[in-house]
Amino acid sequence: MRVTFATAVLLSGLVSLAPAAQARDGIGAGGAAALGVIGGLAVGSAIAGSANNGYYPGRPVYRAPPPVYVEEDEGPICHFERRRYVDAYGDVLFRRVRVCE
């Protein structure tokens, strides 16, 4: 505890003894303007990004497709059957025949 307190007192003393920065020693007017513009763009984009959250837009993301209605056929029900057939040469063949009920 004493070491932490002593370190904090020492660092606060060093910070208070540092000389104040002056404009003539630092960046010129053009550099200061450029840094101001860059900082303004960064802060503006952060504010704009927080206002428009892309993950929750406030409306449903998934929309179900509309229901599809199908009319049933009223016609006959048809299917295919295999039927035996004997040709003119006496060979026995099987044919697929469409049968409607």
GROMACS .gro file of C-alpha atoms in nm:
model
  101
    1MET     CA    1   0.000   0.000   0.000
    2ARG     CA    2   0.282   0.240   0.088
    3VAL     CA    3   0.466   0.164  -0.235
    4THR     CA    4   0.154   0.239  -0.443
    5PHE     CA    5   0.093   0.565  -0.262
    6ALA     CA    6   0.457   0.671  -0.298
    7THR     CA    7   0.453   0.589  -0.670
    8ALA     CA    8   0.136   0.790  -0.721
    9VAL     CA    9   0.283   1.093  -0.539
   10LEU     CA   10   0.605   1.070  -0.742
   11LEU     CA   11   0.424   1.047  -1.077
   12SER     CA   12   0.187   1.333  -0.998
   13GLY     CA   13   0.487   1.547  -0.905
   14LEU     CA   14   0.661   1.467  -1.235
   15VAL     CA   15   0.351   1.547  -1.436
   16SER     CA   16   0.303   1.881  -1.265
   17LEU     CA   17   0.667   1.976  -1.332
   18ALA     CA   18   0.645   1.913  -1.709
   19PRO     CA   19   0.665   2.233  -1.914
   20ALA     CA   20   0.349   2.348  -2.090
   21ALA     CA   21   0.337   2.287  -2.464
   22GLN     CA   22   0.344   2.590  -2.686
   23ALA     CA   23   0.226   2.626  -3.043
   24ARG     CA   24   0.562   2.757  -3.168
   25ASP     CA   25   0.733   2.435  -3.063
   26GLY     CA   26   0.477   2.198  -3.214
   27ILE     CA   27   0.274   2.171  -3.529
   28GLY     CA   28   0.214   2.454  -3.775
   29ALA     CA   29  -0.125   2.597  -3.866
   30GLY     CA   30  -0.177   2.362  -4.162
   31GLY     CA   31  -0.096   2.053  -3.957
   32ALA     CA   32  -0.327   2.165  -3.678
   33ALA     CA   33  -0.609   2.216  -3.928
   34ALA     CA   34  -0.550   1.872  -4.080
   35LEU     CA   35  -0.555   1.709  -3.737
   36GLY     CA   36  -0.876   1.894  -3.653
   37VAL     CA   37  -1.043   1.773  -3.972
   38ILE     CA   38  -0.930   1.412  -3.914
   39GLY     CA   39  -1.045   1.422  -3.552
   40GLY     CA   40  -1.379   1.572  -3.652
   41LEU     CA   41  -1.434   1.298  -3.910
   42ALA     CA   42  -1.348   1.030  -3.657
   43VAL     CA   43  -1.584   1.167  -3.392
   44GLY     CA   44  -1.859   1.230  -3.648
   45SER     CA   45  -1.840   0.877  -3.785
   46ALA     CA   46  -1.850   0.736  -3.431
   47ILE     CA   47  -2.165   0.935  -3.354
   48ALA     CA   48  -2.328   0.840  -3.683
   49GLY     CA   49  -2.237   0.474  -3.634
   50SER     CA   50  -2.393   0.463  -3.290
   51ALA     CA   51  -2.718   0.616  -3.418
   52ASN     CA   52  -2.767   0.356  -3.694
   53ASN     CA   53  -2.719   0.008  -3.553
   54GLY     CA   54  -2.705  -0.232  -3.847
   55TYR     CA   55  -2.776  -0.540  -3.640
   56TYR     CA   56  -3.112  -0.428  -3.504
   57PRO     CA   57  -3.288  -0.198  -3.749
   58GLY     CA   58  -3.614  -0.195  -3.552
   59ARG     CA   59  -3.813  -0.401  -3.800
   60PRO     CA   60  -3.810  -0.779  -3.859
   61VAL     CA   61  -3.517  -0.902  -4.060
   62TYR     CA   62  -3.683  -1.225  -4.176
   63ARG     CA   63  -4.014  -1.204  -4.352
   64ALA     CA   64  -4.208  -1.521  -4.421
   65PRO     CA   65  -4.328  -1.574  -4.777
   66PRO     CA   66  -4.699  -1.523  -4.838
   67PRO     CA   67  -4.918  -1.836  -4.820
   68VAL     CA   68  -4.974  -2.028  -5.143
   69TYR     CA   69  -5.319  -2.163  -5.219
   70VAL     CA   70  -5.350  -2.459  -5.457
   71GLU     CA   71  -5.676  -2.568  -5.612
   72GLU     CA   72  -5.729  -2.943  -5.621
   73ASP     CA   73  -5.792  -3.116  -5.951
   74GLU     CA   74  -6.150  -3.233  -5.995
   75GLY     CA   75  -6.064  -3.456  -6.291
   76PRO     CA   76  -6.008  -3.833  -6.303
   77ILE     CA   77  -5.724  -3.997  -6.111
   78CYS     CA   78  -5.479  -4.166  -6.349
   79HIS     CA   79  -5.190  -4.406  -6.297
   80PHE     CA   80  -4.975  -4.645  -6.501
   81GLU     CA   81  -4.998  -5.023  -6.498
   82ARG     CA   82  -4.784  -5.293  -6.656
   83ARG     CA   83  -4.992  -5.516  -6.880
   84ARG     CA   84  -4.893  -5.829  -7.064
   85TYR     CA   85  -4.910  -5.813  -7.443
   86VAL     CA   86  -4.851  -6.083  -7.707
   87ASP     CA   87  -4.728  -5.947  -8.041
   88ALA     CA   88  -4.787  -6.087  -8.391
   89TYR     CA   89  -4.480  -6.314  -8.366
   90GLY     CA   90  -4.599  -6.477  -8.041
   91ASP     CA   91  -4.353  -6.296  -7.815
   92VAL     CA   92  -4.481  -6.198  -7.469
   93LEU     CA   93  -4.410  -5.832  -7.389
   94PHE     CA   94  -4.504  -5.600  -7.103
   95ARG     CA   95  -4.626  -5.251  -7.179
   96ARG     CA   96  -4.701  -4.956  -6.957
   97VAL     CA   97  -5.062  -4.847  -7.000
   98ARG     CA   98  -5.220  -4.535  -6.854
   99VAL     CA   99  -5.538  -4.617  -6.664
  100CYS     CA  100  -5.779  -4.344  -6.552
  101GLU     CA  101  -6.055  -4.405  -6.299
   0.00000   0.00000   0.00000
